[in-house]
mmCIF file of C-alpha atoms in Angstrom:
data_model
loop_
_atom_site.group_PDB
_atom_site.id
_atom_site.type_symbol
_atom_site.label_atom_id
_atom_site.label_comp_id
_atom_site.label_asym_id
_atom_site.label_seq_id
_atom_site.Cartn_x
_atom_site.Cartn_y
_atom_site.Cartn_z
ATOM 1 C CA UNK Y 1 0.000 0.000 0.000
ATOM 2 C CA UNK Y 2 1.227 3.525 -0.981
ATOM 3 C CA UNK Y 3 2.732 5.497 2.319
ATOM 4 C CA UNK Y 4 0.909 8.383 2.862
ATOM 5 C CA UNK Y 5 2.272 10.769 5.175
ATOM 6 C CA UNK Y 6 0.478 14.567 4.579
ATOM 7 C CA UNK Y 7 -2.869 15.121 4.512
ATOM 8 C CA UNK Y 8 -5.144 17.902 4.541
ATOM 9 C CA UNK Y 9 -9.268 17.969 5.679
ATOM 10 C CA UNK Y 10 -11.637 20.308 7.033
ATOM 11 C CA UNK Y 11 -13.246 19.563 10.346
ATOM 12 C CA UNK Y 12 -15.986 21.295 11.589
ATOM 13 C CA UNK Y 13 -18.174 21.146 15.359
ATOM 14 C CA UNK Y 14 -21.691 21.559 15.454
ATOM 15 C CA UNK Y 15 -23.715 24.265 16.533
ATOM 16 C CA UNK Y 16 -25.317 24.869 19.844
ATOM 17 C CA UNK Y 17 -29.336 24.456 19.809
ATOM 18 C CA UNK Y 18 -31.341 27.458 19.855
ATOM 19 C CA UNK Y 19 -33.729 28.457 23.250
ATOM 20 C CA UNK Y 20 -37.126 28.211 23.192
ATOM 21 C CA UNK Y 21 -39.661 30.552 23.681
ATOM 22 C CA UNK Y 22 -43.096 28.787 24.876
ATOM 23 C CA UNK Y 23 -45.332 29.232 28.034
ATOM 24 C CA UNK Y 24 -47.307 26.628 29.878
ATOM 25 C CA UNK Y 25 -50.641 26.285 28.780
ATOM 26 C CA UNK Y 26 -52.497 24.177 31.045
ATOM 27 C CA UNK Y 27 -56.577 23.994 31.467
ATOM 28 C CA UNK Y 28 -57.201 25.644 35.066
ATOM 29 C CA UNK Y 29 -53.685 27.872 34.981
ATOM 30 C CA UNK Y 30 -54.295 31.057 32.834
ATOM 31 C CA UNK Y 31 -50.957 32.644 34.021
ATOM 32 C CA UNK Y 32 -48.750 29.148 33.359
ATOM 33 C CA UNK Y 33 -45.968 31.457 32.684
ATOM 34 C CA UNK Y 34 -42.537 30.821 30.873
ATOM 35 C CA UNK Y 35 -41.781 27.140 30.195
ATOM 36 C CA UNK Y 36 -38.938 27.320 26.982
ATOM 37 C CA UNK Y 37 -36.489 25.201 27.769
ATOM 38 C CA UNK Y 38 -32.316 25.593 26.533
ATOM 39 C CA UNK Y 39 -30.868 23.880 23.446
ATOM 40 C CA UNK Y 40 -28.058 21.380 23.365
ATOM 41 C CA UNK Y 41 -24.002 21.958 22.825
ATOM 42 C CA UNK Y 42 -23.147 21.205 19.616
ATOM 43 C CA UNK Y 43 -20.920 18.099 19.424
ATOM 44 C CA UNK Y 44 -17.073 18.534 19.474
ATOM 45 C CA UNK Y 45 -14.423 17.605 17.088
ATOM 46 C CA UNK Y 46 -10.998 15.080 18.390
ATOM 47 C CA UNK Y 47 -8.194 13.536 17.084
ATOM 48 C CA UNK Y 48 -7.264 10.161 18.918
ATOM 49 C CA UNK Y 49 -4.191 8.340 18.503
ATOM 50 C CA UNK Y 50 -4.473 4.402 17.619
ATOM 51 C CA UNK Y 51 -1.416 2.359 16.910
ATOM 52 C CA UNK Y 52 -3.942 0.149 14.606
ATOM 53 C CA UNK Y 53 -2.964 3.184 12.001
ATOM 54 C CA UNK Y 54 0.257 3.196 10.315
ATOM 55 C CA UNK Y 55 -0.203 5.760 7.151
ATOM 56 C CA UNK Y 56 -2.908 8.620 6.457
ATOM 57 C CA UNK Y 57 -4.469 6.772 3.321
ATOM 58 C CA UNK Y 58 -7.526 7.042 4.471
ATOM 59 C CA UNK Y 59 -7.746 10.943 4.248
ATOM 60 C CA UNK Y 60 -7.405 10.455 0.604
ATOM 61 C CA UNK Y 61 -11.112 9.487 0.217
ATOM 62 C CA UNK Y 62 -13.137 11.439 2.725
ATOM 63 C CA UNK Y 63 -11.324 15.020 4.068
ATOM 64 C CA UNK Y 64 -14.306 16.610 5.679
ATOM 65 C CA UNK Y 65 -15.399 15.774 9.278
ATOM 66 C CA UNK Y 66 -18.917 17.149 10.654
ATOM 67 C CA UNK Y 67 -19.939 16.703 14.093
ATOM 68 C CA UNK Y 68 -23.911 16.768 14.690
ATOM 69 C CA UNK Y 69 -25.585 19.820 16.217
ATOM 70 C CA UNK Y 70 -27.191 20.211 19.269
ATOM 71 C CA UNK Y 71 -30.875 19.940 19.135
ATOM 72 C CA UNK Y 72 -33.602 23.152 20.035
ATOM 73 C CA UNK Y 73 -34.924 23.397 23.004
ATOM 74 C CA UNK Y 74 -38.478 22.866 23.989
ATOM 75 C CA UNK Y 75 -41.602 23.874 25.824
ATOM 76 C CA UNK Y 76 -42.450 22.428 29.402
ATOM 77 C CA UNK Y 77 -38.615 23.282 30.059
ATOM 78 C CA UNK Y 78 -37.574 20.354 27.868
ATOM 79 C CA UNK Y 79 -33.470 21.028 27.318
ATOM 80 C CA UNK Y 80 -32.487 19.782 23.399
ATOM 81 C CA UNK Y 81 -30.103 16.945 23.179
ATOM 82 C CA UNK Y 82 -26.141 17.771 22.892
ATOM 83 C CA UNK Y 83 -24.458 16.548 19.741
ATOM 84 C CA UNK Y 84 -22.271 13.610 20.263
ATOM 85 C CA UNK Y 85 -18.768 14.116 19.529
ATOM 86 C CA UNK Y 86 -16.743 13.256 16.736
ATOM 87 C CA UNK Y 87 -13.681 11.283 16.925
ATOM 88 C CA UNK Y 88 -11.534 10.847 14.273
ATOM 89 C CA UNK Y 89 -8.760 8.311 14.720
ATOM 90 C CA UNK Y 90 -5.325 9.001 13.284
ATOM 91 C CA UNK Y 91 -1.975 7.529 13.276
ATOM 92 C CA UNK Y 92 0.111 7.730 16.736
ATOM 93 C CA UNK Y 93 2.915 9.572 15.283
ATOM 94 C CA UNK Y 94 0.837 12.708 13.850
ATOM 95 C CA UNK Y 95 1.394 16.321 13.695
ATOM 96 C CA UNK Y 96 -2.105 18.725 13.802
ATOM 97 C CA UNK Y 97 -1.124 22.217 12.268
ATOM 98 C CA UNK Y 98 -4.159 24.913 11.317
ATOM 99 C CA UNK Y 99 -3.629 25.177 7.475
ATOM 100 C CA UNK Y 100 -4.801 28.663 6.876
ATOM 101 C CA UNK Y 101 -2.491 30.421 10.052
ATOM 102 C CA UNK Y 102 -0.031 27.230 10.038
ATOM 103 C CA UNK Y 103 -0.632 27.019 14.516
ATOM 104 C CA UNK Y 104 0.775 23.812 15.494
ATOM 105 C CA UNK Y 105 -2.726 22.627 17.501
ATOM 106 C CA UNK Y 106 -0.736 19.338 18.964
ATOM 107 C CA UNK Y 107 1.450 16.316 18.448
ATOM 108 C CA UNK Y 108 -0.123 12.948 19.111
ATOM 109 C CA UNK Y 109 2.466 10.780 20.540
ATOM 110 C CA UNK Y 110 0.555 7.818 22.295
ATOM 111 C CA UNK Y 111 -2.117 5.173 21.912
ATOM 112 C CA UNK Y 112 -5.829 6.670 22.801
ATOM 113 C CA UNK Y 113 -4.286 10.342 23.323
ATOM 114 C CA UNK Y 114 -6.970 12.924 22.197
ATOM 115 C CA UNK Y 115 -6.218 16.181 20.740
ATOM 116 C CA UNK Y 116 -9.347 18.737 20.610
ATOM 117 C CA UNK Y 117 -9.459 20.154 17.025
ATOM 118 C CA UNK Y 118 -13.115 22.125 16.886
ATOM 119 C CA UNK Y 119 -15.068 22.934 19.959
ATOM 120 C CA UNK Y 120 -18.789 22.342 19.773
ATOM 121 C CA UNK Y 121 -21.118 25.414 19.832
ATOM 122 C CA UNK Y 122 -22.861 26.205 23.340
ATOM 123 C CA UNK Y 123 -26.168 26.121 23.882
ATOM 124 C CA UNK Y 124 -28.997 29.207 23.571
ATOM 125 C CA UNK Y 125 -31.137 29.667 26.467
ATOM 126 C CA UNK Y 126 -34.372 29.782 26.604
ATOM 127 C CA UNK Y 127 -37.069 32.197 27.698
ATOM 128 C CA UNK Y 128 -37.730 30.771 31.194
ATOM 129 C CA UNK Y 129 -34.029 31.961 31.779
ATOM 130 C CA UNK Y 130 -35.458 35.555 31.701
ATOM 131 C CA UNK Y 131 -38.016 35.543 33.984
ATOM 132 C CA UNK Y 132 -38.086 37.802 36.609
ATOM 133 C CA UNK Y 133 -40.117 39.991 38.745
ATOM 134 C CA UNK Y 134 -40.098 42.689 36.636
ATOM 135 C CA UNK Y 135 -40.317 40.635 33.348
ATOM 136 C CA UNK Y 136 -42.862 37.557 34.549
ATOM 137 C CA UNK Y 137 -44.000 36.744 30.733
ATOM 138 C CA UNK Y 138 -40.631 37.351 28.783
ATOM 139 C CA UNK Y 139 -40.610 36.384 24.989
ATOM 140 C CA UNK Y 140 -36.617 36.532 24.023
ATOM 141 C CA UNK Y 141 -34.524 33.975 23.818
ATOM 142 C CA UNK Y 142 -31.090 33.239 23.021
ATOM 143 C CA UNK Y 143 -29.740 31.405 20.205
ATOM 144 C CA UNK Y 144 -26.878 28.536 20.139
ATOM 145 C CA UNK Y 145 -23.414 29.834 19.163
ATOM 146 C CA UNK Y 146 -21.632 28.226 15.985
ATOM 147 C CA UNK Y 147 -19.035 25.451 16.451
ATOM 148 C CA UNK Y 148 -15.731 26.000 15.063
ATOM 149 C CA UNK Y 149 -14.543 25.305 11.638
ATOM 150 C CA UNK Y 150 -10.899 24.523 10.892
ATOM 151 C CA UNK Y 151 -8.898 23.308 8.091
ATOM 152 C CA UNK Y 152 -6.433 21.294 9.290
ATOM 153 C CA UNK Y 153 -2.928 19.784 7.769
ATOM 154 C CA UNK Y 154 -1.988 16.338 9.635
ATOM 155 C CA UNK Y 155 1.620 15.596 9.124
ATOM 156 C CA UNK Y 156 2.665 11.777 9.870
ATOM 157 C CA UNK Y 157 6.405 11.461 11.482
ATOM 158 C CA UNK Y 158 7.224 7.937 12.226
ATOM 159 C CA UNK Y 159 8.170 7.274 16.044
ATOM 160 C CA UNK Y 160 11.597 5.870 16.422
ATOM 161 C CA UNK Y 161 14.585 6.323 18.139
ATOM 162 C CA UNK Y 162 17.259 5.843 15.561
ATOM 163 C CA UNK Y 163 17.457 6.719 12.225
ATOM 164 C CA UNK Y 164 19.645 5.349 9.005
ATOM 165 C CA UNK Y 165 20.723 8.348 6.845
ATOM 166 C CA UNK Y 166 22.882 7.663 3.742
ATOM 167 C CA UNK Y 167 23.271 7.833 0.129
ATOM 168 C CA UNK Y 168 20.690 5.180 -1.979
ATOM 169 C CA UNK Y 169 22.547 2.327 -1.843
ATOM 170 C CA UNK Y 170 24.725 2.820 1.292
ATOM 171 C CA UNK Y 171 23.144 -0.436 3.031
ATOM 172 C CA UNK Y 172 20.647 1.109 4.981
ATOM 173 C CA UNK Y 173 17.257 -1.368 4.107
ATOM 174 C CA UNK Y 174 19.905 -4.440 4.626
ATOM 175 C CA UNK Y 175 21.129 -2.863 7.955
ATOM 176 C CA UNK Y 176 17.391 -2.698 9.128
ATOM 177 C CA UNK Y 177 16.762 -6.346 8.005
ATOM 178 C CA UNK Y 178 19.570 -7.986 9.317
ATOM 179 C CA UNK Y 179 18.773 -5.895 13.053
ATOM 180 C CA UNK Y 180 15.594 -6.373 13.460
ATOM 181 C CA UNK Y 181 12.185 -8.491 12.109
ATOM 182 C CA UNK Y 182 11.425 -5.917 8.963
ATOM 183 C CA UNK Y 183 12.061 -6.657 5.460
ATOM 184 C CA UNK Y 184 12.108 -3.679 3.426
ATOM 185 C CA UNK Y 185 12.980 -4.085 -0.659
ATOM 186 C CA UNK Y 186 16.670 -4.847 -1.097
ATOM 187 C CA UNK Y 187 18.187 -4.850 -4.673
ATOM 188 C CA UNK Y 188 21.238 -3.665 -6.407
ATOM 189 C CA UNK Y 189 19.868 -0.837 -7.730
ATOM 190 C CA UNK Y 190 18.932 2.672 -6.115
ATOM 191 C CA UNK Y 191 15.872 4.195 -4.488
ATOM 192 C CA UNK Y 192 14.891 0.123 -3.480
ATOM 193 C CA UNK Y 193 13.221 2.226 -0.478
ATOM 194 C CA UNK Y 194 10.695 4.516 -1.496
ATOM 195 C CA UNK Y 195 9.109 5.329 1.909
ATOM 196 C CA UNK Y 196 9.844 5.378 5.791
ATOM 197 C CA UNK Y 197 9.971 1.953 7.120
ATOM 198 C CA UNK Y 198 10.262 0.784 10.787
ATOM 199 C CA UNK Y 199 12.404 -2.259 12.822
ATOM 200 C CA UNK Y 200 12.504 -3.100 16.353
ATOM 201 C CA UNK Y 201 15.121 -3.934 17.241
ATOM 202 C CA UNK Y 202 15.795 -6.326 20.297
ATOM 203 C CA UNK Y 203 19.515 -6.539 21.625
ATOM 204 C CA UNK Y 204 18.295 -8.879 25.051
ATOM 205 C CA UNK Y 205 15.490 -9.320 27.364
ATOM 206 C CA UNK Y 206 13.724 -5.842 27.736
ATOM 207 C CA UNK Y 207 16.043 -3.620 25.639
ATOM 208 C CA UNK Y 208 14.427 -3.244 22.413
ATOM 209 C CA UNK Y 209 14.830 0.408 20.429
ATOM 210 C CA UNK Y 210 13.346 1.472 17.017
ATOM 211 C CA UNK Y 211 14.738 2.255 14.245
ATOM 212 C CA UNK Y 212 13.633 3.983 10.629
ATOM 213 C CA UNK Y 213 15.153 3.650 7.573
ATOM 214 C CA UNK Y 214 14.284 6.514 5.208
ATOM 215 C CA UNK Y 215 14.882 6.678 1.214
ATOM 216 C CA UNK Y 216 18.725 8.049 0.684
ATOM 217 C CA UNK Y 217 19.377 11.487 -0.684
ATOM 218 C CA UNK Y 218 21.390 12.262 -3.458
ATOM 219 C CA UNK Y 219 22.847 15.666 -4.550
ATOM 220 C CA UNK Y 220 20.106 18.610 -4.816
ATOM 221 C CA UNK Y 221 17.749 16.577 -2.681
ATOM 222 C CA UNK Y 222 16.843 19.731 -1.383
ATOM 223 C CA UNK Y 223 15.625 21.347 -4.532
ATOM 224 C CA UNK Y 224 13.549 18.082 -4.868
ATOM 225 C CA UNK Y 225 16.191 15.781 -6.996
ATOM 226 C CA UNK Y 226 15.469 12.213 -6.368
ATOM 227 C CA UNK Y 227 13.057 11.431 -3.497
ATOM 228 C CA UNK Y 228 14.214 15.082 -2.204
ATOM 229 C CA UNK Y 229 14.578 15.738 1.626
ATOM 230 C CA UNK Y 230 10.381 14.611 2.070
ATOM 231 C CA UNK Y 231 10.846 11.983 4.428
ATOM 232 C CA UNK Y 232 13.685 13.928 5.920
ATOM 233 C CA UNK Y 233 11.164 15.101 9.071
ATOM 234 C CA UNK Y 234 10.410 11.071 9.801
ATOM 235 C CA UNK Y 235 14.226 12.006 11.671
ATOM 236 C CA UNK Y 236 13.095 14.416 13.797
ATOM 237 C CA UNK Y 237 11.688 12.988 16.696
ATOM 238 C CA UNK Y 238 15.296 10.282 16.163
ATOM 239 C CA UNK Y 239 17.459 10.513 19.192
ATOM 240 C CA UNK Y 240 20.629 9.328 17.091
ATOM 241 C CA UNK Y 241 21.334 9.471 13.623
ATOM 242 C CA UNK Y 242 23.331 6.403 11.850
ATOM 243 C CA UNK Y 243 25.039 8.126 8.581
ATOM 244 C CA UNK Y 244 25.823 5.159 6.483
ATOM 245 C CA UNK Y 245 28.464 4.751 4.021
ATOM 246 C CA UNK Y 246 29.441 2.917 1.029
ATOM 247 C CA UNK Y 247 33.122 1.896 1.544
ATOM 248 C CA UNK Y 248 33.332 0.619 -2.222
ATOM 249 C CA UNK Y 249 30.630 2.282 -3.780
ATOM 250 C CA UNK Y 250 30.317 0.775 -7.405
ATOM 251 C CA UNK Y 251 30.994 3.716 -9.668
ATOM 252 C CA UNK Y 252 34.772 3.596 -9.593
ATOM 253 C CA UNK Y 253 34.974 7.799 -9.600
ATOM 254 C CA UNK Y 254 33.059 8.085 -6.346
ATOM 255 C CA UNK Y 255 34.847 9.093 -3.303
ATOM 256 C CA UNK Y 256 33.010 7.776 0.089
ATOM 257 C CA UNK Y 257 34.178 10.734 1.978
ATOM 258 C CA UNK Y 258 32.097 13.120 -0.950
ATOM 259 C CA UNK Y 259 29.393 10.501 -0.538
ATOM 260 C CA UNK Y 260 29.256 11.206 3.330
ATOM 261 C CA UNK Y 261 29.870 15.217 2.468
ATOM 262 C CA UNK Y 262 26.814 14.862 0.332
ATOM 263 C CA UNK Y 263 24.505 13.547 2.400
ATOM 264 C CA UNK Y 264 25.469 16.046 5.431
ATOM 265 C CA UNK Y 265 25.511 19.405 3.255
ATOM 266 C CA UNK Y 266 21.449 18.517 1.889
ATOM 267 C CA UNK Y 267 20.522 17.048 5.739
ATOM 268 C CA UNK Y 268 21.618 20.974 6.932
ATOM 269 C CA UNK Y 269 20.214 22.612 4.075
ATOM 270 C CA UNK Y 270 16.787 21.096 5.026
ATOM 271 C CA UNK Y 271 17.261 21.715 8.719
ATOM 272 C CA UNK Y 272 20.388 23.150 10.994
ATOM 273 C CA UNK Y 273 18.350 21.410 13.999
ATOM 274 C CA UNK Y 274 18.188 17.953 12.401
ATOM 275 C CA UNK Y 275 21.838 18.286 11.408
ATOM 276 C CA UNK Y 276 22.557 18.944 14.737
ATOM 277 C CA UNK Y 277 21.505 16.291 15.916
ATOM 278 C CA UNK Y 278 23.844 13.171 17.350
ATOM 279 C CA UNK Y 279 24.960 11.179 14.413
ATOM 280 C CA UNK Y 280 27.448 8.397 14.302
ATOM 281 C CA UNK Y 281 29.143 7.675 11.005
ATOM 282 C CA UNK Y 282 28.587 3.436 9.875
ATOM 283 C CA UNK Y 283 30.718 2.754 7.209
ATOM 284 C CA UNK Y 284 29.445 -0.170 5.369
ATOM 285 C CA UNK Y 285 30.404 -3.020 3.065
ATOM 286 C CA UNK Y 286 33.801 -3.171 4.839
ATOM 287 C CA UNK Y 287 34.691 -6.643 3.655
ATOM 288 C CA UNK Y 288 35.291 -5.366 0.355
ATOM 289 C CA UNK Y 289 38.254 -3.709 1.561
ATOM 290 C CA UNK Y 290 41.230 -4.689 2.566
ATOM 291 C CA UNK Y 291 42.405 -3.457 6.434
ATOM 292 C CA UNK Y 292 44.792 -0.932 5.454
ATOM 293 C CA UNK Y 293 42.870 0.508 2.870
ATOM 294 C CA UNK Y 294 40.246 0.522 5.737
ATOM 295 C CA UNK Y 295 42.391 2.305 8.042
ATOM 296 C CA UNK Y 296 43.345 4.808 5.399
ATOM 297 C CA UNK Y 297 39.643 5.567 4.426
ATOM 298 C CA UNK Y 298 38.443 6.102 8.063
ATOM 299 C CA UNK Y 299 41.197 8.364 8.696
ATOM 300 C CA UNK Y 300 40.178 10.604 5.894
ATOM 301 C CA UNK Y 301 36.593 10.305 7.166
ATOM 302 C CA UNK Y 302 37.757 11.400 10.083
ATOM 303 C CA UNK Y 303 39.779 14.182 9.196
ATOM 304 C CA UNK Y 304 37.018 15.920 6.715
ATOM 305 C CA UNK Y 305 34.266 18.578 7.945
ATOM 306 C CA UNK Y 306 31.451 16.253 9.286
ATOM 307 C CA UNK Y 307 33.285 13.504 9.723
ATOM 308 C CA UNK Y 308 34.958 14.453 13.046
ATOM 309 C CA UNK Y 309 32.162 12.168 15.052
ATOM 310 C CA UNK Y 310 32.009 8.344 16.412
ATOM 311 C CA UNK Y 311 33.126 5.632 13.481
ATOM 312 C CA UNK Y 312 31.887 2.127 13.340
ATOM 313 C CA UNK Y 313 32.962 -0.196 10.566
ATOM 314 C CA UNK Y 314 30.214 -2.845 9.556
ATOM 315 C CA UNK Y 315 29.308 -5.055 6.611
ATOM 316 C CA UNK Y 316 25.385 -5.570 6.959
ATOM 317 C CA UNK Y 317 25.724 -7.997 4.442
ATOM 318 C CA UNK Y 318 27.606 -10.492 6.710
ATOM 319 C CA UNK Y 319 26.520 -8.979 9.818
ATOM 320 C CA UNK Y 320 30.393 -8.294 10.761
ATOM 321 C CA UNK Y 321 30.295 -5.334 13.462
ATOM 322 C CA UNK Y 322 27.133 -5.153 13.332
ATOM 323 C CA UNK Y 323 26.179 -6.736 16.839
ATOM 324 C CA UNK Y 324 28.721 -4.585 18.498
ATOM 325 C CA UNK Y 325 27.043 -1.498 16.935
ATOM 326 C CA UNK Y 326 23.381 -2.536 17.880
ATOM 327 C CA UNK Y 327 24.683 -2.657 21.333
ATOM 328 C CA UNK Y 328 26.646 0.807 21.226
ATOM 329 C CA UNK Y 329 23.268 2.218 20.099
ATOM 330 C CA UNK Y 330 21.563 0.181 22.780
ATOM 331 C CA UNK Y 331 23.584 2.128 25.707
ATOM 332 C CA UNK Y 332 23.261 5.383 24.191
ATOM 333 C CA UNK Y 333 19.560 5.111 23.964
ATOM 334 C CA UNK Y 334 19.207 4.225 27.343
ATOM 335 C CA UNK Y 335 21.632 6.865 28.387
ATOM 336 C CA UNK Y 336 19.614 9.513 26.570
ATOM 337 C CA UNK Y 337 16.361 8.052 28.636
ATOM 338 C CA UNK Y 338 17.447 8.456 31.649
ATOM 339 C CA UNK Y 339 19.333 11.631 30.876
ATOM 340 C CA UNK Y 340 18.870 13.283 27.624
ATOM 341 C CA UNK Y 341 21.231 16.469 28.154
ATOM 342 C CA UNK Y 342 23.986 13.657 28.746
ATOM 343 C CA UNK Y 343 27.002 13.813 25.784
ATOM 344 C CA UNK Y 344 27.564 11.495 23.421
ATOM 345 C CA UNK Y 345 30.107 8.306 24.244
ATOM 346 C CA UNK Y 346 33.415 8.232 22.631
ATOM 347 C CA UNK Y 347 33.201 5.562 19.524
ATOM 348 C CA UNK Y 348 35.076 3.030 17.963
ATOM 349 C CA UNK Y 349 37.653 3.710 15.336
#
């Protein structure tokens, strides 16, 4: 099924019922007096978090949302019904903005977690409200107010706390498959990922992290080329970035330290926060290199602007290194649990 992660509907509450104007009318009591009763609130609009939701397809077929009204009110001081509210389940993971002021309304981060959108209109009064000593046979009433109306734009960010940033190609789908229970496309050709997809991973008994493996960018991502940087917000709620590398990339006049350049310079062009972010640099595919050739590469990593961070050598196609990694991700994510201001551990060369 085609990932959809944007979405855009209209949502609107109902509106409150009017008052009622009416006096009791009753054989033996000429002077009944008064007896309109209030209308009903207008029925609300929510959001609610489900994890039973993994994309926003199905905003593609119906985008707007009305809640019912609340009813009139009526004689012998008979309140009208309140609207029931709406609720409108959406992906954990989702972000609510107003579309016409761009407000951020909320963030939906858990299961069952409601988010009101639209409130529901109150309710008019009626004339029995008004009576008084000086006014014993009033004829006003008030009418219900109308509910809100908002246009909304939900905004799907996956929910994990690592994410695999690299060129296409880099080994990013085969590092998610050989770590964890997902099996994303892998093929020797690029852009095999074409949306965000999610592993658990499990490194013993109760420490388990996610991670999200995003399609690569290429140069001028940012300008749209390729995929362009899209799915490059699915890293924002990450709490460590894995830059991957091709060690031996197959076009003989690419350099892996321009490959890692590459990615960095169109992750910072589409956000100085996300580039900010922790990131360790993974370079992959190491058994097709010999160790001094190795050595040599990683010390130019290391040297170049960006590259001056944590260094793990892997082959995800073997799974060499790649146990020792989970687990150096596994103690950072706990670290950054328990304290998330903590620094970042010293890596491996």
């Amino acid at each position: 099924m085609q990932f959809i992660d944007e979405a855009n509907i209209v949502v609107r509450a109902g509106d409150g019922g009017n008052g009622c104007v009416s006096f009791r009318r009753e054989k033996y009591i000429p002077f009944g007096g008064p007896d309109g009763g209030d209308g009903g609130d207008g029925g609300s609009v929510w959001l609610v978090g489900t994890e039973r939701l993994n994309t926003l397809a199905d905003f593609r077929y119906q985008k707007r949302f009305d809640a019912p009204r609340g009813k009139n009110g009526m004689g012998q001081n008979r309140t009208g019904a309140s609207g029931e509210d709406l609720e409108i389940a959406v992906p954990v993971g989702t972000v609510v903005r107003d579309a016409e002021t761009d407000e951020l309304l909320g963030d939906i981060t858990a299961d069952g977690q409601r988010l009101l959108v639209a409130q529901g209109g109150y309710h008019g009064l009626g004339n029995t409200r008004y009576k008084s000593s000086t006014n014993q046979a009033p004829r006003q009433s008030k009418p219900g107010t109308p509910g809100e109306q908002r246009r909304l734009q939900l905004e799907l960010r996956v929910l994990a706390d690592v994410g695999l940033l690299g060129l296409p190609n880099a080994g990013k789908s085969t590092l998610l498959s050989r770590a964890s229970a997902a099996r994303p496309r892998v093929a020797d050709y690029p852009f095999t990922t074409l949306y965000p997809q999610l592993g658990v991973v499990s490194v013993g008994p109760e420490q388990s992290f996610v991670m999200a493996d995003i399609p690569g960018l290429i140069e001028g991502a940012a300008e749209g080329a390729g995929l362009g940087t899209r799915f490059l917000k699915h890293l924002g709620r990450t709490e460590l970035l894995l830059h991957l590398v091709d060690v031996a990339p197959p076009d003989p006049e690419a350099d892996p330290v321009t490959d890692m350049q590459t990615a960095l310079t169109e992750l910072q062009r589409h956000s100085e926060e996300l580039a900010a972010r922790p990131r360790w640099l993974v370079l992959n595919k190491c058994e097709l290199l010999d160790a001094e050739a190795l050595d040599a590469l990683g010390e130019r990593m290391q040297a170049a602007p960006g590259g001056d961070v944590p260094q793990y050598r892997i082959s995800a196609a073997t799974g060499d290194g790649v146990d020792g990694l989970l687990q150096a991700v596994m103690r950072e994510v706990e670290r950054r649990r328990l304290d998330p201001a903590e620094g970042e551990p010293e890596g491996e060369a």
